[in-house]
Short mmCIF file of C-alpha atoms in Angstrom, two decimals:
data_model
loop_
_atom_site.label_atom_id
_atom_site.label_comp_id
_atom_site.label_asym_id
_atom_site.label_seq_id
_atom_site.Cartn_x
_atom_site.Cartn_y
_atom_site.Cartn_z
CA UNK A 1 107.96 115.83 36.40
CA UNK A 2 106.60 117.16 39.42
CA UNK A 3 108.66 120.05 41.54
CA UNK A 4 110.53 118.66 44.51
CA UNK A 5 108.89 120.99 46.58
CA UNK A 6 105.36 121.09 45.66
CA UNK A 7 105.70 116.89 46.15
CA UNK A 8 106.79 117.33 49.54
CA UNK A 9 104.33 119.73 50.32
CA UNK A 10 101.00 117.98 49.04
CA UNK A 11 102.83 114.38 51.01
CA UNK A 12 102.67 116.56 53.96
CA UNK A 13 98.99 117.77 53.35
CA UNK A 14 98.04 114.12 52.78
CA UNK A 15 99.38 113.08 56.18
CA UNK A 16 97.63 115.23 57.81
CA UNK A 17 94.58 114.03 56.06
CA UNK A 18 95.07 110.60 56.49
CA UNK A 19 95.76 111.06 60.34
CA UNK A 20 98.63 108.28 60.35
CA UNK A 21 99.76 109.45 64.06
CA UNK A 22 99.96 106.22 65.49
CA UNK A 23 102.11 105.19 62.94
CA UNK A 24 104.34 108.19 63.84
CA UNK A 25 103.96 107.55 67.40
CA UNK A 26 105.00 104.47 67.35
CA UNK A 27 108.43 105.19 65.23
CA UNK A 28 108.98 108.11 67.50
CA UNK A 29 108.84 105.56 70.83
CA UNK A 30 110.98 103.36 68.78
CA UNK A 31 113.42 106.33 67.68
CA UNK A 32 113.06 107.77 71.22
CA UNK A 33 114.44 104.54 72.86
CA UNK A 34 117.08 103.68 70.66
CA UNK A 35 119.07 107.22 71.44
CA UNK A 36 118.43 106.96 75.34
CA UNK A 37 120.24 103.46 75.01
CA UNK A 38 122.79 104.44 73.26
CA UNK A 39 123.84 107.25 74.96
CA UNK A 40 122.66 106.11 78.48
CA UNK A 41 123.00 102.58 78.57
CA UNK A 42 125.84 102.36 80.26
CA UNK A 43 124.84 104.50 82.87
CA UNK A 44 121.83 103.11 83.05
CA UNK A 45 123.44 99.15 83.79
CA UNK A 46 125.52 100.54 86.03
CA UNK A 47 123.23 102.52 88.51
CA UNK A 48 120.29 100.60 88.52
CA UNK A 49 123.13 97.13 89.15
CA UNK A 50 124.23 98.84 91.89
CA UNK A 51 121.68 97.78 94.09
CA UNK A 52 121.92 94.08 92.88
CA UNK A 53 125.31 94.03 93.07
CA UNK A 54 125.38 95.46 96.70
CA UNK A 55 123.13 93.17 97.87
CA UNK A 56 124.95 90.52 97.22
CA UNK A 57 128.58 92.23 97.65
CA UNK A 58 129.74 90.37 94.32
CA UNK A 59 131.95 93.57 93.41
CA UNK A 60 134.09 92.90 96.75
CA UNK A 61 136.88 90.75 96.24
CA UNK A 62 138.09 89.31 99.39
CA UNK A 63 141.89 88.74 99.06
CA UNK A 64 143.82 86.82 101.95
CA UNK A 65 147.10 84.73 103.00
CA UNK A 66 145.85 80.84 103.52
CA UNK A 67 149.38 80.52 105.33
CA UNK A 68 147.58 79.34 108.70
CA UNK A 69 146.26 76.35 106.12
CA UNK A 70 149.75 74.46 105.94
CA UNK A 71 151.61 73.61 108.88
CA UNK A 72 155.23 75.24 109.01
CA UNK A 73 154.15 78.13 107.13
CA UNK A 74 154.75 81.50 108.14
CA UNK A 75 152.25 83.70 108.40
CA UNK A 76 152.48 86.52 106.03
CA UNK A 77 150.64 89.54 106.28
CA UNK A 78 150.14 92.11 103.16
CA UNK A 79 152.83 94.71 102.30
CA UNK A 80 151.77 98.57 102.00
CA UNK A 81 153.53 98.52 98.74
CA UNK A 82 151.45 95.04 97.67
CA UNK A 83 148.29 97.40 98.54
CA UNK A 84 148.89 100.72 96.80
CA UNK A 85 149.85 98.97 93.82
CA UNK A 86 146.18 97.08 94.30
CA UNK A 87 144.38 100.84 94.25
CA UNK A 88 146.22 101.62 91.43
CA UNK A 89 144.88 98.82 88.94
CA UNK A 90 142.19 100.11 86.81
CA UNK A 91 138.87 99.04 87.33
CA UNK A 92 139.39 98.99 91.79
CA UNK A 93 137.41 101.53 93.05
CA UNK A 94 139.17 101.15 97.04
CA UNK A 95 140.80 98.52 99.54
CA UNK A 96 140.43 98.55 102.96
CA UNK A 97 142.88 96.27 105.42
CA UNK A 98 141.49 93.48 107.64
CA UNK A 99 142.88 91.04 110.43
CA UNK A 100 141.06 88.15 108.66
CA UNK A 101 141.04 86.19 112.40
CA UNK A 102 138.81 88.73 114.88
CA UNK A 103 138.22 87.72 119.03
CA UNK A 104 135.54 88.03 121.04
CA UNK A 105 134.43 89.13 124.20
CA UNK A 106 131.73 88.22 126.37
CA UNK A 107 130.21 91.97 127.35
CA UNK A 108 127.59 92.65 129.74
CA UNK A 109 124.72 94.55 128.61
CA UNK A 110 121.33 95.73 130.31
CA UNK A 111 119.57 93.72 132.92
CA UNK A 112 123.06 92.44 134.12
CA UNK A 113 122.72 90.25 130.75
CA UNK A 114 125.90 88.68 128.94
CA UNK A 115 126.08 89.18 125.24
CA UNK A 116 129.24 87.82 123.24
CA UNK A 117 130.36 90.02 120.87
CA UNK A 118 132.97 89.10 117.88
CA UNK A 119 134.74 92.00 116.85
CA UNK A 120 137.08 92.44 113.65
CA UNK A 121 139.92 94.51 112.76
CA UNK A 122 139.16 97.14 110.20
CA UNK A 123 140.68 100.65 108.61
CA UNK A 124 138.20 103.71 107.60
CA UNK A 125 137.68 102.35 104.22
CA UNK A 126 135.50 99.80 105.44
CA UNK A 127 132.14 101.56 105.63
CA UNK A 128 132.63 102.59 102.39
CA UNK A 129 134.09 99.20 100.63
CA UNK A 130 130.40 97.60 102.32
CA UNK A 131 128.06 100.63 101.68
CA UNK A 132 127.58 100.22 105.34
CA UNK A 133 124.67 102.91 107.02
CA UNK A 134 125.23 104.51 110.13
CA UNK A 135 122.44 104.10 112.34
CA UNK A 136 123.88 106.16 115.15
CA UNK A 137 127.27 108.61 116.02
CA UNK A 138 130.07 108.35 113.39
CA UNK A 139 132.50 106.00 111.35
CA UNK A 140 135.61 105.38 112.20
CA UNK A 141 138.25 107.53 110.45
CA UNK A 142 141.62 107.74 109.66
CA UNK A 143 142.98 109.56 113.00
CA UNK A 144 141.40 106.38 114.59
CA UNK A 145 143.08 104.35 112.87
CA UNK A 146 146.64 105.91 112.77
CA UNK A 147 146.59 107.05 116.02
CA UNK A 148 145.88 103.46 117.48
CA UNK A 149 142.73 105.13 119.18
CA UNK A 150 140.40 102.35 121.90
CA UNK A 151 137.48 103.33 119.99
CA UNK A 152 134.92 100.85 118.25
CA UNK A 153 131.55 100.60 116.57
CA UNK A 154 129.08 98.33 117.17
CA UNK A 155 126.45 96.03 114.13
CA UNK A 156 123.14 97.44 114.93
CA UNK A 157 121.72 93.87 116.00
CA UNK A 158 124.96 93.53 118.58
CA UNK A 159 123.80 97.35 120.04
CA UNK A 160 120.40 96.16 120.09
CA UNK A 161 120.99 92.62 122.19
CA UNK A 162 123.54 94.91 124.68
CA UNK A 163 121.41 98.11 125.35
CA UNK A 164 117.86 97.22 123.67
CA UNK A 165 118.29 100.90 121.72
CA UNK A 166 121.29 101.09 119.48
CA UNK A 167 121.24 105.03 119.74
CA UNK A 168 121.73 104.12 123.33
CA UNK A 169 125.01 102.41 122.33
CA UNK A 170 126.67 105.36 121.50
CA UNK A 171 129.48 106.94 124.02
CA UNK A 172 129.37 104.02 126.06
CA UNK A 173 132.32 102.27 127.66
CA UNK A 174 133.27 98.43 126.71
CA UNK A 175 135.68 96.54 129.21
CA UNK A 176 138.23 94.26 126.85
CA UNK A 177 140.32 92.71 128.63
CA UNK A 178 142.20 95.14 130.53
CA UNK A 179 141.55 98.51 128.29
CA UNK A 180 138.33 100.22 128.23
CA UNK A 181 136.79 101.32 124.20
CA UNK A 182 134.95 103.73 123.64
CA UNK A 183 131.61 102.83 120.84
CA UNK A 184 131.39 105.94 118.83
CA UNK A 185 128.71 104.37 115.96
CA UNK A 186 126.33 102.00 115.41
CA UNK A 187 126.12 100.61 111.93
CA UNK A 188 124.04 98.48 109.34
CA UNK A 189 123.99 97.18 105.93
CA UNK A 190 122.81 94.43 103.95
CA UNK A 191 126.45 93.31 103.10
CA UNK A 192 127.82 92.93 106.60
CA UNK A 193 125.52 89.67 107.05
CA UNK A 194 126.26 87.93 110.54
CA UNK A 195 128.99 91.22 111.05
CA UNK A 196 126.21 92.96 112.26
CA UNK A 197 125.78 91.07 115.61
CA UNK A 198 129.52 92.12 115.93
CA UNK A 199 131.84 94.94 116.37
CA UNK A 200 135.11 96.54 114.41
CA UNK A 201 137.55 98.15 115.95
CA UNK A 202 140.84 99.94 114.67
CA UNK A 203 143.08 97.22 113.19
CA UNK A 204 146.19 99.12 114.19
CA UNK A 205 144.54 98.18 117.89
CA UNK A 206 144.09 95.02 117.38
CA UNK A 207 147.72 94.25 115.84
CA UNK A 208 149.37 96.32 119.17
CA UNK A 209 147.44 93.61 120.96
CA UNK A 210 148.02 90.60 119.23
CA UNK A 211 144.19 90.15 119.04
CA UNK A 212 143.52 88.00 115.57
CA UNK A 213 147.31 88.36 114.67
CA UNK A 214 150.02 90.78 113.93
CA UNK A 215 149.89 91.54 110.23
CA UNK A 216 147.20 92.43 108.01
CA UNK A 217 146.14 88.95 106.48
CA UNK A 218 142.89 90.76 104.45
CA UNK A 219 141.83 93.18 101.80
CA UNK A 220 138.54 93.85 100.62
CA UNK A 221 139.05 94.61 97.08
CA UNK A 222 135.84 97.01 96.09
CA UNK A 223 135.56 97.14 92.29
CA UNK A 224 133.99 100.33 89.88
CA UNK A 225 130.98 97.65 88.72
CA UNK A 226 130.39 94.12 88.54
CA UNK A 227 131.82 94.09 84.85
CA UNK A 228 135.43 94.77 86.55
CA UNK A 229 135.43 91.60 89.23
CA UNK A 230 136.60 89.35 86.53
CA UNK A 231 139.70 90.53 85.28
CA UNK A 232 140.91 91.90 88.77
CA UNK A 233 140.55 87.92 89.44
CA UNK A 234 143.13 87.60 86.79
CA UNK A 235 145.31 90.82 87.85
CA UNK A 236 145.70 90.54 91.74
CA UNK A 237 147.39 87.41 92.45
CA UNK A 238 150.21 89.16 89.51
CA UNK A 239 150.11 92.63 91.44
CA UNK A 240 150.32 91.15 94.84
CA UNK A 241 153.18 88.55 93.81
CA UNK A 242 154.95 91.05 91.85
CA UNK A 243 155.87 93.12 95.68
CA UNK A 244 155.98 90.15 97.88
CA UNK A 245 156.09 86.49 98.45
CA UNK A 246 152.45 85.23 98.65
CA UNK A 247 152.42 81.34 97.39
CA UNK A 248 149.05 80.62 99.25
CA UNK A 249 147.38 83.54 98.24
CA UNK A 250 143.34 83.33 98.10
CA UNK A 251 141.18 85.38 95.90
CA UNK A 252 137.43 84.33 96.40
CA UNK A 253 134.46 86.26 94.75
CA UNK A 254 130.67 85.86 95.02
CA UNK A 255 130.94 83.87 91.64
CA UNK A 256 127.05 82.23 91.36
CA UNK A 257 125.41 85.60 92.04
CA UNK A 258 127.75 87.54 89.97
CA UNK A 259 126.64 84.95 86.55
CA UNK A 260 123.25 85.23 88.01
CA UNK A 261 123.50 89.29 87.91
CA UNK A 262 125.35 89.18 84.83
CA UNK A 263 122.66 86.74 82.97
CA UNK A 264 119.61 88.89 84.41
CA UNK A 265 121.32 92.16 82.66
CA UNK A 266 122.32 90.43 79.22
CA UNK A 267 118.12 89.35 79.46
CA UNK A 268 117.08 92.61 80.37
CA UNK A 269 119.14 94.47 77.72
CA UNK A 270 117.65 91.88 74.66
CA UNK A 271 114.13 92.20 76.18
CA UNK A 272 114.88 95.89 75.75
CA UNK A 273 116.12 95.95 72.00
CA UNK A 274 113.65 93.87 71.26
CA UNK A 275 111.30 96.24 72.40
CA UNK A 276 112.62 98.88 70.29
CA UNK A 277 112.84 96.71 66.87
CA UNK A 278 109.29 95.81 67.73
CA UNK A 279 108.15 99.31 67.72
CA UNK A 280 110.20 100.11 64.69
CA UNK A 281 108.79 96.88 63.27
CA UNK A 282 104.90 98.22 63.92
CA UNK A 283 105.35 101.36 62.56
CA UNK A 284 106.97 100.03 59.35
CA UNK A 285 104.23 97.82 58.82
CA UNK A 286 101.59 100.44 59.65
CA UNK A 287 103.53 102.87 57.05
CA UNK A 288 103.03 99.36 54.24
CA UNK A 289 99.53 99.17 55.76
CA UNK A 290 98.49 102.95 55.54
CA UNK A 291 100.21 103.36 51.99
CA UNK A 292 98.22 100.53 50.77
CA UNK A 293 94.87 102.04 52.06
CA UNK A 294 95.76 105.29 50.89
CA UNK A 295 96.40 103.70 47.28
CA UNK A 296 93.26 102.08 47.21
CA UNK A 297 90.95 104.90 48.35
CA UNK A 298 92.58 107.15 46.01
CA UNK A 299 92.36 104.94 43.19
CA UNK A 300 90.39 107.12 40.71
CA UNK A 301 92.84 109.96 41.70
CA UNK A 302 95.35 107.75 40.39
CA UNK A 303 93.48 106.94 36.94
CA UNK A 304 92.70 110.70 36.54
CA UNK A 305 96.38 111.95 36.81
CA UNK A 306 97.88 109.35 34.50
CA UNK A 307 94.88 110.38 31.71
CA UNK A 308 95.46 113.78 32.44
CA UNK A 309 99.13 112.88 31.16
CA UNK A 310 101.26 111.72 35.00
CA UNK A 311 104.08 109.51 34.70
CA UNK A 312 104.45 106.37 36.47
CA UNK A 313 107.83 108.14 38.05
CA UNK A 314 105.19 110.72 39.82
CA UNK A 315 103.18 108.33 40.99
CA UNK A 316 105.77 106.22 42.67
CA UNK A 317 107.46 109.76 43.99
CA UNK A 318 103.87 110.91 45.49
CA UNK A 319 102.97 107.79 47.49
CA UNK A 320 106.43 106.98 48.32
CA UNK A 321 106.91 110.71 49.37
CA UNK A 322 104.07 110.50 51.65
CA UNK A 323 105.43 107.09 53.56
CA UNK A 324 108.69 109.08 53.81
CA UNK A 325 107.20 111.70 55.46
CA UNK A 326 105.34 110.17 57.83
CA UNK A 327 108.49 107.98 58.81
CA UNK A 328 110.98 110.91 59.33
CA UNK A 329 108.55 112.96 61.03
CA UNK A 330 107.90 110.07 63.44
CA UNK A 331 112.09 110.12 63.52
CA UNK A 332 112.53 114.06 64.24
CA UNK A 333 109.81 113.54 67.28
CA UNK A 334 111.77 110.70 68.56
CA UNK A 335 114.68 112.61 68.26
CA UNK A 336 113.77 115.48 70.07
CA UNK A 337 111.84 113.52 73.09
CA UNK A 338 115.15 111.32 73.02
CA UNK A 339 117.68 114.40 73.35
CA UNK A 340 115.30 115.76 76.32
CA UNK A 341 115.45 112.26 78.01
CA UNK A 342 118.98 112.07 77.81
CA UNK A 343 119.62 115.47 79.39
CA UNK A 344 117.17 114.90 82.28
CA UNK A 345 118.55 111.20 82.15
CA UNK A 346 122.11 112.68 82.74
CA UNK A 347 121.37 115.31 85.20
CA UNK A 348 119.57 112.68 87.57
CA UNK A 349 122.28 109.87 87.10
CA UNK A 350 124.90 112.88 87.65
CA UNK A 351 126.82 111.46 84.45
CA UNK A 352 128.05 113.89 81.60
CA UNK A 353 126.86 113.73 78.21
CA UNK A 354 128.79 111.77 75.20
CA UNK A 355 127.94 114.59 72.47
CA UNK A 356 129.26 112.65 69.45
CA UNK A 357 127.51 109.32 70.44
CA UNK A 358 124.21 111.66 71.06
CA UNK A 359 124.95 113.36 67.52
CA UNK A 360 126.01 110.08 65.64
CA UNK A 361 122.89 108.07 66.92
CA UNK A 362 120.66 111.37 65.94
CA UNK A 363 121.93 111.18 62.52
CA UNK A 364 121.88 107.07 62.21
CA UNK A 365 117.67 107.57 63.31
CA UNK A 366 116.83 109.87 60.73
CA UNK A 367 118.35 107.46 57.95
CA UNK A 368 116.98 104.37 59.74
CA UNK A 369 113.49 106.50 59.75
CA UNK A 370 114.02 107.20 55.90
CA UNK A 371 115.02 103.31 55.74
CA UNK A 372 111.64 102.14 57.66
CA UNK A 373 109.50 104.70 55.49
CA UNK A 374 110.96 103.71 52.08
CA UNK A 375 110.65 99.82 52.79
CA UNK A 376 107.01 100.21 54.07
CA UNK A 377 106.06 102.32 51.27
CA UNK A 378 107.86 100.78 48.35
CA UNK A 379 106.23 98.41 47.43
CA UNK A 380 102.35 100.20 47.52
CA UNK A 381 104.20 103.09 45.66
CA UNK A 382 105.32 100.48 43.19
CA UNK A 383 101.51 98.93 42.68
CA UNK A 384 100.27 102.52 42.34
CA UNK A 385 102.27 103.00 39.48
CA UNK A 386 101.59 100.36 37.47
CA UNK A 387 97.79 100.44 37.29
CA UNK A 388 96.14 100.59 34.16
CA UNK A 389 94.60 104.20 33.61
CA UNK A 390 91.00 102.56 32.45
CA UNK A 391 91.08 99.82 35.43
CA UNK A 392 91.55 102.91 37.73
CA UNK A 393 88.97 105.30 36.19
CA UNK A 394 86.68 102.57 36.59
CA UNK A 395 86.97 101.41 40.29
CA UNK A 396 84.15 101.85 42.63
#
């Protein structure tokens, strides 16, 4: 029986002879993208969603009284307690108030021209709750809000019809009705759609003036990732309902895009595990592939170590031995190109490290790579084995 040791290190030497490194390659791609998934996949959905889901705002739920839809009614505006208890429930990353009725005002611009503007009431978690940019001067903030302050900002394509440069917007004086606001920001983003030939101003301002109402009537619900908008669809009506009466209570999401987004990931993910059990699957069949070569070119060597008195148990070992080490070592490169990834992965995302998943998948690759190598090698090992010493001494 041949030494353990000495097996493994003429497997090794045979490798290297038989230059199998696409064959290791390819298990180490496989290897490499099965840990970053696993570790990272998560992270990885979730940043590069964001943009999807932002663009078409299917993570805001829009949550507002329908009391002005059935005559009699009165109109009900949202509690503070009904909204705290909203920014508590898991999964809602913030809430911002809204007057869900807005006014507008015809406001004279350059060139003596008349632009009507439609402005909305709004709190300081706005920007935020629409990823809105700021183009020019600042966002409104809490002191502006609390404080009641005659301050607004303007969409950028609103700044741009009044004063042709919405920089030029900013610090300028708007006459509504009788009280005089100051813009202090000019704003875009792809979710404020048709808000952006409009204006916001406090909606503590608006309510002292009656302008849209008296009571907050909207809440943009902003949730972690898209994965959370369903079951806050279940949860708020409960939460809301549980603080206040609210029997006409709306909750409306961007449902089509949010199945579209969510049926473009579940593709994307498949298309990428496929990819990986592809790659596995190529270098399990180049291991079957090069083993069977190797058995045929190195037939005589066969014959000559069974005469020479070889077991078929060392033959099987050798070949086998060689398919196993050209599988793991494929596995430890994957490993260690898949641990760097991750770090570099996590450092870029700004996400921490799950150092039992990154340990546990580590481990599961290695015995997958032992799996791959022992099921492409089998059954060549099997064939060397069983040849007939004379048939073998024979072959040309």
């Amino acid at each position: 029986m041949i030494a353990m040791s000495d097996l493994f290190r003429v497997s090794l030497r045979q490798v290297v002879r038989q230059r199998g490194f696409g064959v290791i390659l390819s298990i180490a791609l496989g290897i490499t993208a099965f840990i970053v998934l696993s570790v990272l996949g998560r992270e990885i959905r979730y940043k590069v969603g964001q943009d999807m889901v932002l663009m078409g705002g299917v993570n805001v739920v829009r949550v507002y009284m329908d009391d002005a839809q059935y005559p009699g009614q009165p109109m009900r505006g949202f509690y503070p307690d009904s909204i705290e208890a909203l920014r508590r429930l898991p999964g809602v990353g913030m809430v911002s108030q809204n007057i869900r009725e807005g006014k507008g005002f015809a406001l004279r611009g350059e060139g003596e021209r008349t632009v009507n503007v439609y402005f909305i009431g709004i709190d300081q978690y706005f920007s935020d709750v629409f990823s809105v940019s700021l183009v020019a001067g600042r966002f409104m903030d809490t002191e502006d809000v609390t404080a009641h302050k005659r301050v607004c900002m303007l969409g950028r394509e609103a700044a741009q019809d009044l004063y042709g440069d919405p920089a030029q917007a900013v610090g300028k004086l708007l006459f509504l009705q009788q009280d005089v606001f100051e813009v202090v920001g000019v704003v875009s983003g792809v979710m404020l759609g048709s808000w952006s030939q409009g204006g916001f101003l406090p909606y503590t301002t608006m309510i002292d003036r009656n302008w849209g109402g008296d009571k907050v009537t909207r809440l943009f619900v902003r949730a972690i990732g898209w994965q959370d908008v369903p079951p806050l669809v279940k949860e708020i009506p409960t939460v809301v309902r549980d603080h206040q009466a609210a029997p006409y209570l709306v909750v409306h999401t961007q449902e089509d895009q949010l199945v579209r987004i969510q049926d473009t990931f579940l593709w994307v993910e498949v298309l990428l595990w496929l990819g990986i059990a592809a790659s596995l699957m190529l270098g399990g069949f180049g291991i079957w592939y090069g083993t069977f070569a190797a058995v045929r070119a190195r037939t005589r060597e066969v014959g000559l170590k069974k005469a020479m008195g070889g077991s078929d148990t060392d033959i099987l070992a050798q070949f086998l031995a060689e398919a196993l080490c050209k599988s793991v070592a494929g596995g430890v490169l994957g490993i260690a190109v898949g641990i760097t990834l991750v770090e570099v992965g996590a450092l870029s995302l700004g996400t921490g490290i799950s150092y039992p998943l990154l340990l546990a998948s580590s481990l599961g690759s290695i015995v997958f790579s032992a799996v791959i190598g022992v099921a492409g090698g089998l059954y060549p090992a099997v064939q060397a084995s069983r040849m007939d010493v004379v048939t073998a001494l024979r072959f040309e």
